[in-house]
Coordinates of C-alpha atoms in Angstrom, one line a residue:
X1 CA -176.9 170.5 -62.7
X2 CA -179.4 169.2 -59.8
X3 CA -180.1 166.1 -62.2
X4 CA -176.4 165.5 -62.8
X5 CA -175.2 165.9 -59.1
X6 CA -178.2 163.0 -58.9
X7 CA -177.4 160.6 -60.9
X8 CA -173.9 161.0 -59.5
X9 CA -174.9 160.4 -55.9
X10 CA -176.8 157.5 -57.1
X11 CA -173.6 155.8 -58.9
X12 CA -171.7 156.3 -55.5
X13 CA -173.9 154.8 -53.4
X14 CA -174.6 151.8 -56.0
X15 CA -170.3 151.7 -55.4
X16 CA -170.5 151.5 -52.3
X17 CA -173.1 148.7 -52.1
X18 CA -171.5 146.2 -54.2
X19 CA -169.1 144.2 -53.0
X20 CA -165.3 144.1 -54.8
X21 CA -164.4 140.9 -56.4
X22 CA -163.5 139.4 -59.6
X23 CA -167.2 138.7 -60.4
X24 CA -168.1 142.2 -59.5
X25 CA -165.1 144.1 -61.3
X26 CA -167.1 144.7 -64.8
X27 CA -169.7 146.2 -63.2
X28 CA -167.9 148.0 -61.1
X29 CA -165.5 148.9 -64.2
X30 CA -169.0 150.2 -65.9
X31 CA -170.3 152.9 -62.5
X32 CA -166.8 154.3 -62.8
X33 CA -166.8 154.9 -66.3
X34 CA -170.9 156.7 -66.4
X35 CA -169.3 158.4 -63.0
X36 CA -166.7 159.8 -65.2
X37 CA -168.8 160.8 -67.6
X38 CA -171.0 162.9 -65.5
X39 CA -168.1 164.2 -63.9
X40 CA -167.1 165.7 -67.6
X41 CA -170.9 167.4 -67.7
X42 CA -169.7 168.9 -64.7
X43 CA -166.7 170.1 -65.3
X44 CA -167.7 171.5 -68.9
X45 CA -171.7 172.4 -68.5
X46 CA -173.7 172.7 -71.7
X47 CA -175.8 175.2 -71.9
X48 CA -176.4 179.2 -72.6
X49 CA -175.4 180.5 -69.5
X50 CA -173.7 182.8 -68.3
X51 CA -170.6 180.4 -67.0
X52 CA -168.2 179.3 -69.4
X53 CA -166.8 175.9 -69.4
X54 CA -164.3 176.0 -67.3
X55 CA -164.5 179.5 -66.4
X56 CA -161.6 180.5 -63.7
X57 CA -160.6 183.2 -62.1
X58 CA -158.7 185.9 -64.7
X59 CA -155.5 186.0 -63.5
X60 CA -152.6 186.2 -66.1
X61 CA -149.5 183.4 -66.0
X62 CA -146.9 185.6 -65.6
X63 CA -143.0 184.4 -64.5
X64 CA -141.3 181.2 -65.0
X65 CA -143.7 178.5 -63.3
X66 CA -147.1 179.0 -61.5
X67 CA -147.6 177.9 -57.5
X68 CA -151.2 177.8 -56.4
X69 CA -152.3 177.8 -52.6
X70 CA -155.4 175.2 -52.1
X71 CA -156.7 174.3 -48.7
X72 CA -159.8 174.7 -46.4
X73 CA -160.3 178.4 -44.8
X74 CA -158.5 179.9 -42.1
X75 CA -155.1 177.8 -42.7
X76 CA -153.0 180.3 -43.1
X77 CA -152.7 180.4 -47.3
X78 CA -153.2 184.7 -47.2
X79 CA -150.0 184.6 -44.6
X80 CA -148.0 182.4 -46.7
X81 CA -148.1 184.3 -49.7
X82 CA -147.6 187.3 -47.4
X83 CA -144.3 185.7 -46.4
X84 CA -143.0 184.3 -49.5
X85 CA -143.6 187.0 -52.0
X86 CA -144.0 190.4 -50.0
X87 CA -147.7 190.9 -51.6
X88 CA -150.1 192.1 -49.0
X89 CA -153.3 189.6 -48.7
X90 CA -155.7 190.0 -46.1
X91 CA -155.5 187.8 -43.0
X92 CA -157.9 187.3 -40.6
X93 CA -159.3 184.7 -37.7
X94 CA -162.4 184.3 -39.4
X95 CA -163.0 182.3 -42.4
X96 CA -163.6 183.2 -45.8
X97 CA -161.4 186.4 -45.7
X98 CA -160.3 185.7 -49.4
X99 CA -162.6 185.8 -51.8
X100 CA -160.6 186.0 -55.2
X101 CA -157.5 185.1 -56.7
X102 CA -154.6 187.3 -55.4
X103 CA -151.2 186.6 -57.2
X104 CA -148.0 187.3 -56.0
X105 CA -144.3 186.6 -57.4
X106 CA -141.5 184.6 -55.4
X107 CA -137.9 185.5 -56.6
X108 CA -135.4 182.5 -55.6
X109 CA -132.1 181.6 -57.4
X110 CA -132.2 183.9 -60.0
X111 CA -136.4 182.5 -61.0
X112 CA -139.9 183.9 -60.8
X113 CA -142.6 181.6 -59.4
X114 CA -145.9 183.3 -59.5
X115 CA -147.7 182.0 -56.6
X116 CA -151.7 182.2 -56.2
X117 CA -153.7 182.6 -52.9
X118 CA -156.5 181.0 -53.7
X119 CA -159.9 181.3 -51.5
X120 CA -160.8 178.8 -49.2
X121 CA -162.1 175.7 -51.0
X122 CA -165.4 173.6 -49.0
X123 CA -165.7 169.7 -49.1
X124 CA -168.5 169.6 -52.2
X125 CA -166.6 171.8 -54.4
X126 CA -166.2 170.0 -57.8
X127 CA -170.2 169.8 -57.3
X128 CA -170.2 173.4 -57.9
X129 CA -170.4 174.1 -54.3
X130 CA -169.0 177.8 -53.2
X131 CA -166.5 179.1 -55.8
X132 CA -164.9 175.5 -55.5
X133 CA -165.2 175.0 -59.4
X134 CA -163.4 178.5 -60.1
X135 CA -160.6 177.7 -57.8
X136 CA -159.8 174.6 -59.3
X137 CA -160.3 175.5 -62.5
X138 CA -157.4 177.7 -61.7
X139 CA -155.6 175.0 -60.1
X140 CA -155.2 172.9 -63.4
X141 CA -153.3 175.8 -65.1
X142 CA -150.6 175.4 -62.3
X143 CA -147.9 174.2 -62.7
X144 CA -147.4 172.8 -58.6
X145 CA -150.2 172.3 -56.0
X146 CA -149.4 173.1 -52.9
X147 CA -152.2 171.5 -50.4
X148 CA -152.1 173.7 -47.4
X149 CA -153.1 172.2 -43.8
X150 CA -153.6 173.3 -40.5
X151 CA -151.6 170.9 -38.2
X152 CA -154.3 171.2 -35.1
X153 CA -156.9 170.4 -37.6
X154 CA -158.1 166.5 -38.4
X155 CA -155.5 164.6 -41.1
X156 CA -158.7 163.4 -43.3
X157 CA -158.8 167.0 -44.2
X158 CA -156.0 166.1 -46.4
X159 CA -157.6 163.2 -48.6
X160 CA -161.2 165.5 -48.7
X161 CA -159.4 168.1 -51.0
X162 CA -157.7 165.2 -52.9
X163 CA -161.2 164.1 -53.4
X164 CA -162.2 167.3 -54.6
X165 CA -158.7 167.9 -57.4
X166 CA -159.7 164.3 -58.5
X167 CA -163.4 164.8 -59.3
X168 CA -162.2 167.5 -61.6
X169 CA -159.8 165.9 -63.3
X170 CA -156.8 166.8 -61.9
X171 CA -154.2 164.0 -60.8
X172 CA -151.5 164.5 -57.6
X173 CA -147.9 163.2 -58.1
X174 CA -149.0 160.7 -60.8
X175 CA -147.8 159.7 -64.3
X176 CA -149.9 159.3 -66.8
X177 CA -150.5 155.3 -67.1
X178 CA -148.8 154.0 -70.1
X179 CA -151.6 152.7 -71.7
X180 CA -151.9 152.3 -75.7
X181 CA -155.2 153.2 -76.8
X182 CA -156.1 153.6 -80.5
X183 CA -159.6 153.8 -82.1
X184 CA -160.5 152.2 -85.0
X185 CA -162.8 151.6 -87.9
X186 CA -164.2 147.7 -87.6
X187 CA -162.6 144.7 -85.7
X188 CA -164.0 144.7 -82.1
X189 CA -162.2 145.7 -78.6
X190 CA -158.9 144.0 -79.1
X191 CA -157.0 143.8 -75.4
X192 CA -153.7 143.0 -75.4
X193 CA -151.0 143.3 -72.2
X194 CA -147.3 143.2 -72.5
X195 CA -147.2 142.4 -68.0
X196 CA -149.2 140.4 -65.4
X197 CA -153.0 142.3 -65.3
X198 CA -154.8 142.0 -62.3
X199 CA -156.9 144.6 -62.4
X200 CA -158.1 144.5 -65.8
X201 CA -159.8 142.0 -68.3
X202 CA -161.1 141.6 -71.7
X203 CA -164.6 141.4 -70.1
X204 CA -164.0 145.3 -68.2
X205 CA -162.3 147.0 -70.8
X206 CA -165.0 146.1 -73.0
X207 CA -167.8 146.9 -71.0
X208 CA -165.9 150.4 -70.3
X209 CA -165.6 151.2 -73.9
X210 CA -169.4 150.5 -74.6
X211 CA -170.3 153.0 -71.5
X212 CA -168.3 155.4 -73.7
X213 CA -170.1 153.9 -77.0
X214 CA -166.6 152.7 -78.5
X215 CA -167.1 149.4 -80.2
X216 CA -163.8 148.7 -82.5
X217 CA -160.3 149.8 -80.7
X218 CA -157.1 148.8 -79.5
X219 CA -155.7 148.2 -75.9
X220 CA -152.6 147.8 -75.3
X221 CA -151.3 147.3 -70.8
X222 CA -147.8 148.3 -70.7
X223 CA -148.3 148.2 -67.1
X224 CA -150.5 147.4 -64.1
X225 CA -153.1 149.5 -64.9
X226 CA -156.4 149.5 -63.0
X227 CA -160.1 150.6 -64.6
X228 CA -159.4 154.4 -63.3
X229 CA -156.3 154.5 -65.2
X230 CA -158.0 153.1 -68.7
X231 CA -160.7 155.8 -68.2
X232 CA -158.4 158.5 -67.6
X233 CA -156.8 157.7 -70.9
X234 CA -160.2 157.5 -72.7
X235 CA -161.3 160.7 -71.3
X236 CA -157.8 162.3 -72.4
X237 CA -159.2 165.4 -69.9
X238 CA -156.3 165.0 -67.2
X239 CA -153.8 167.3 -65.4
X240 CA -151.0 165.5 -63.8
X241 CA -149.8 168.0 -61.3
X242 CA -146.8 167.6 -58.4
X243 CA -148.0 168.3 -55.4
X244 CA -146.5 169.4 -51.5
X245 CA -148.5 169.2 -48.5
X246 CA -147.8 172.0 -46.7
X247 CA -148.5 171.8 -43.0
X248 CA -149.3 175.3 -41.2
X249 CA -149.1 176.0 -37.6
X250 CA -147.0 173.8 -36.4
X251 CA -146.3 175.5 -33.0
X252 CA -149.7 174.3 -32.0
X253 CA -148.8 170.5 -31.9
X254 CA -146.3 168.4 -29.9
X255 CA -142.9 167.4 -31.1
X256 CA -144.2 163.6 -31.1
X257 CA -147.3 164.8 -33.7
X258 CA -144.5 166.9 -36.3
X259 CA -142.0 163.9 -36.1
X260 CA -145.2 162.0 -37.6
X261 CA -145.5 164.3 -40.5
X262 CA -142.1 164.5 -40.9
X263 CA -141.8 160.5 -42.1
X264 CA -144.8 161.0 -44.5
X265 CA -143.4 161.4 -48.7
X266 CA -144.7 165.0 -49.9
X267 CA -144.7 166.9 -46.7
X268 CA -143.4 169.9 -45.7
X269 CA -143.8 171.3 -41.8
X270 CA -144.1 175.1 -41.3
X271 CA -145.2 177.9 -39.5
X272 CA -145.7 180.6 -41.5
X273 CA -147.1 183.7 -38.7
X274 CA -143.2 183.0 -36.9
X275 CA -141.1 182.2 -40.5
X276 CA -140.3 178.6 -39.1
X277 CA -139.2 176.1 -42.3
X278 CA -139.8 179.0 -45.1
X279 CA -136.3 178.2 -46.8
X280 CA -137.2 174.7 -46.6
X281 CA -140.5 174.7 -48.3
X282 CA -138.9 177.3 -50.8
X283 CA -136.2 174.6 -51.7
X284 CA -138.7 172.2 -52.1
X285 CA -140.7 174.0 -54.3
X286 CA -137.9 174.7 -56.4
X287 CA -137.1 170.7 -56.7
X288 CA -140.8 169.7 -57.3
X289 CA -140.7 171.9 -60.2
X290 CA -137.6 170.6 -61.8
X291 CA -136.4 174.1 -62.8
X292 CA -133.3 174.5 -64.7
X293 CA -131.2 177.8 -64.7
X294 CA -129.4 178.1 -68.1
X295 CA -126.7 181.1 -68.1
X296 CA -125.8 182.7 -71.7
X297 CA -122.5 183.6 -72.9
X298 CA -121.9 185.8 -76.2
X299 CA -119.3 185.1 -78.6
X300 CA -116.0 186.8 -76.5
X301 CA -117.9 187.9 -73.9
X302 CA -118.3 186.8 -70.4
X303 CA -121.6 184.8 -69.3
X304 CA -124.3 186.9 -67.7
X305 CA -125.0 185.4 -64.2
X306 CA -127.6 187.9 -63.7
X307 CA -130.3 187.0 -65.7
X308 CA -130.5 183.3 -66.1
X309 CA -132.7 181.3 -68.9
X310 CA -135.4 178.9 -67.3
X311 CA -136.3 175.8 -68.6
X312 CA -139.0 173.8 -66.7
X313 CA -140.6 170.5 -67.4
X314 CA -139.4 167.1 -65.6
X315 CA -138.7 165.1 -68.7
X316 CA -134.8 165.6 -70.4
X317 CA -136.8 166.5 -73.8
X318 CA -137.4 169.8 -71.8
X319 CA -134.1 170.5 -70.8
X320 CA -132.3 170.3 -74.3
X321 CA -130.4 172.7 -76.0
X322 CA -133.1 172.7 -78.3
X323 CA -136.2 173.8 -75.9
X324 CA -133.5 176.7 -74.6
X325 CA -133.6 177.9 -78.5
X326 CA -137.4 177.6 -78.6
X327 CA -137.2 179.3 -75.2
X328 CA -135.5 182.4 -76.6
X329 CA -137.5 182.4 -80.8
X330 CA -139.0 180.0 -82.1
X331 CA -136.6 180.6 -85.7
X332 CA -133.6 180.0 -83.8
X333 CA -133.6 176.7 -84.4
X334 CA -134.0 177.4 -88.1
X335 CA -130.1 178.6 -87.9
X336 CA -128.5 176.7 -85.8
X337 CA -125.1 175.0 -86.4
X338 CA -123.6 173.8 -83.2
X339 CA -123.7 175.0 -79.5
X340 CA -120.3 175.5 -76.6
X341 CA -121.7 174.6 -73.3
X342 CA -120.1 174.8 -70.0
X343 CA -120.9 173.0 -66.6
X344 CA -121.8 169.5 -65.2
X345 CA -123.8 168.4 -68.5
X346 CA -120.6 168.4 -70.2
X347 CA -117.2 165.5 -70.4
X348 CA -115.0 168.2 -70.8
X349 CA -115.6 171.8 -70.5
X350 CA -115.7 173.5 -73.3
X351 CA -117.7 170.9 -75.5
X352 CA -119.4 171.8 -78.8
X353 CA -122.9 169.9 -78.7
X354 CA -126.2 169.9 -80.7
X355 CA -129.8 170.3 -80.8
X356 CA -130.2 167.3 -78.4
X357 CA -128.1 167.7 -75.7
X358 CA -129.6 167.4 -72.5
X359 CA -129.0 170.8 -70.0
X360 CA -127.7 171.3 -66.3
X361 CA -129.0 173.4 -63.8
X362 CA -126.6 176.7 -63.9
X363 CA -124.8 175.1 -67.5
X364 CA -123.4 178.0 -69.6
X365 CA -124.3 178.0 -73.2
X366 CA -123.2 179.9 -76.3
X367 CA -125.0 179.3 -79.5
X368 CA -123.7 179.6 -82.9
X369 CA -125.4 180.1 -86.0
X370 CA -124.5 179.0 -89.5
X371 CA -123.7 181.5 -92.1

């Protein structure tokens, strides 16, 4: 681990000596890549010990989508879930007063969100530093981040915990880069690009793919990509994960300082000890999650309101009448014949659909079956 940790401080300081132009970019393209690699050792140690790669806190997923709480000590996470879901978590003026995972379940429009405190996270955590590696670990099984900050605390706190989600693969508010990469048996590094690179060459991408000892593949940009993007891809290791940036304790700065945070894309203003913004920040949650309440109607019945069918996911292949089959058995599919939906998905209300119409939040569906 010491070794590792080495060899990575080493790469990072080589990085930050060499100077970024086009004659530089290959080798530059190269430390990134033998910086990711070491970053995998990391993340996933070999070895007879008595971690496991990986190895998180053991908290079962439990409800419709999973929220986890990141942020420095003392910034009010233990308060927050104390607020949101009723479950009791120790709060205190000193730091480190949580020290393991404490779930806790948010009921809003008819879902449950499992939310996680998680403890206090220290700038060197992806190193293995603290329980840093077990709280993230955690992190890339949810399915929203949300970064809390204390507003009277410095705004580079914000882009240190980044730093530490990134070093362990995880990726915030990104898409994956749409990249083709296909191994093969003989023929060399072809690179091909279907737009304008200006990040990447021939010369990078193949000195990337040596790094990771691939002689004979295929690249194809479909966009802009940089060298980060083609080494995500290669690693094929990545979370993307939303992400909200949830500022705490904001009656302890000016109005001029929240109107700041205010114009910045991803962040939510709060004050969780004196309930300011809480429906605000729930509403959010609920968009960044791209939840979709599906109500079900039997055959001469009316719908059932009450207990609604959540789909989540933010692409439309998530929402179709298809995943809410899979949602309910996976053999329903099997049977189906045709499904009646009600609500805004819909040109006329009722219309008979199939297997690959796209869902509304609060449509009303009844399937039927063939005989």
């Amino acid at each position: 681990m010491a070794e590792i940790l080495q060899k990575i401080e080493e790469i990072e300081a080589e990085m930050a000596r060499t100077q970024k132009n086009k004659a530089t970019s290959g080798h530059l393209g190269l430390l990134k890549a033998k910086l990711a690699k070491l970053r995998r050792e990391l993340i996933t140690p070999s070895g007879t010990g008595s971690s496991k790669p990986g190895e998180g806190f053991e908290v079962s997923k439990s409800g419709d989508a999973r929220v986890g709480l990141i942020g420095f000590p003392s910034v009010g996470k233990s308060t927050l879930l104390t607020k949101l879901t009723g479950t009791r978590s120790e709060a205190a003026d000193y730091e480190f007063t949580t020290l393991t995972c404490i779930p806790g379940t948010i009921h809003y429009r008819g879902a449950k969100i499992q939310l996680l405190d998680l403890p206090g996270i220290i700038e060197g955590a992806k190193d293995g530093k603290g329980r840093g590696r077990q709280v993230i670990a955690v992190a890339r099984s949810c399915n929203l981040i949300l970064i809390t900050l204390d507003a009277a605390k410095p705004a580079f706190h914000k882009r240190l915990i980044e730093h530490e989600l990134e070093g362990f693969g995880i990726r915030l508010n990104k898409q994956p880069a749409n990249i083709v990469f296909r191994r093969k048996d003989r023929g060399g590094i072809a690179f091909s690009t279907a737009v304008q690179a200006t990040h990447l060459d021939e010369e990078i991408v193949t000195s990337i793919c040596k790094e990771y000892r691939i002689h004979s593949a295929d690249v194809i940009l479909r966009e802009d990509a940089t060298a980060d993007d083609l080494i995500d891809v290669i690693e094929g290791n990545r979370v993307y994960v939303p992400c909200l940036y949830v500022v705490n304790k904001i009656d302890a700065i000016s109005m001029e300082e929240l109107e700041l945070y205010d114009r910045l894309p991803h962040f939510v203003p709060i004050c969780a000890k004196l309930d300011w913004n809480l429906d605000g920040l729930l509403a959010e949650i609920w968009e960044r999650l791209a939840l979709v309440r599906v109500y079900t109607k039997p055959k001469g019945q009316i719908p059932d309101f009450n207990e609604p069918i959540i789909l989540k996911g933010h692409f439309e292949s998530q929402h179709t009448v298809e995943a809410f089959c899979n949602r309910l058995h996976k053999g329903l599919i099997k049977d189906f014949k045709h499904a009646v939906v009600w609500g805004t998905s819909c040109r006329f209300c009722p219309q008979k659909v199939g297997k690959d119409h796209v869902l509304e939040d609060e449509d009303v569906i009844q399937i039927v079956k063939r005989v």
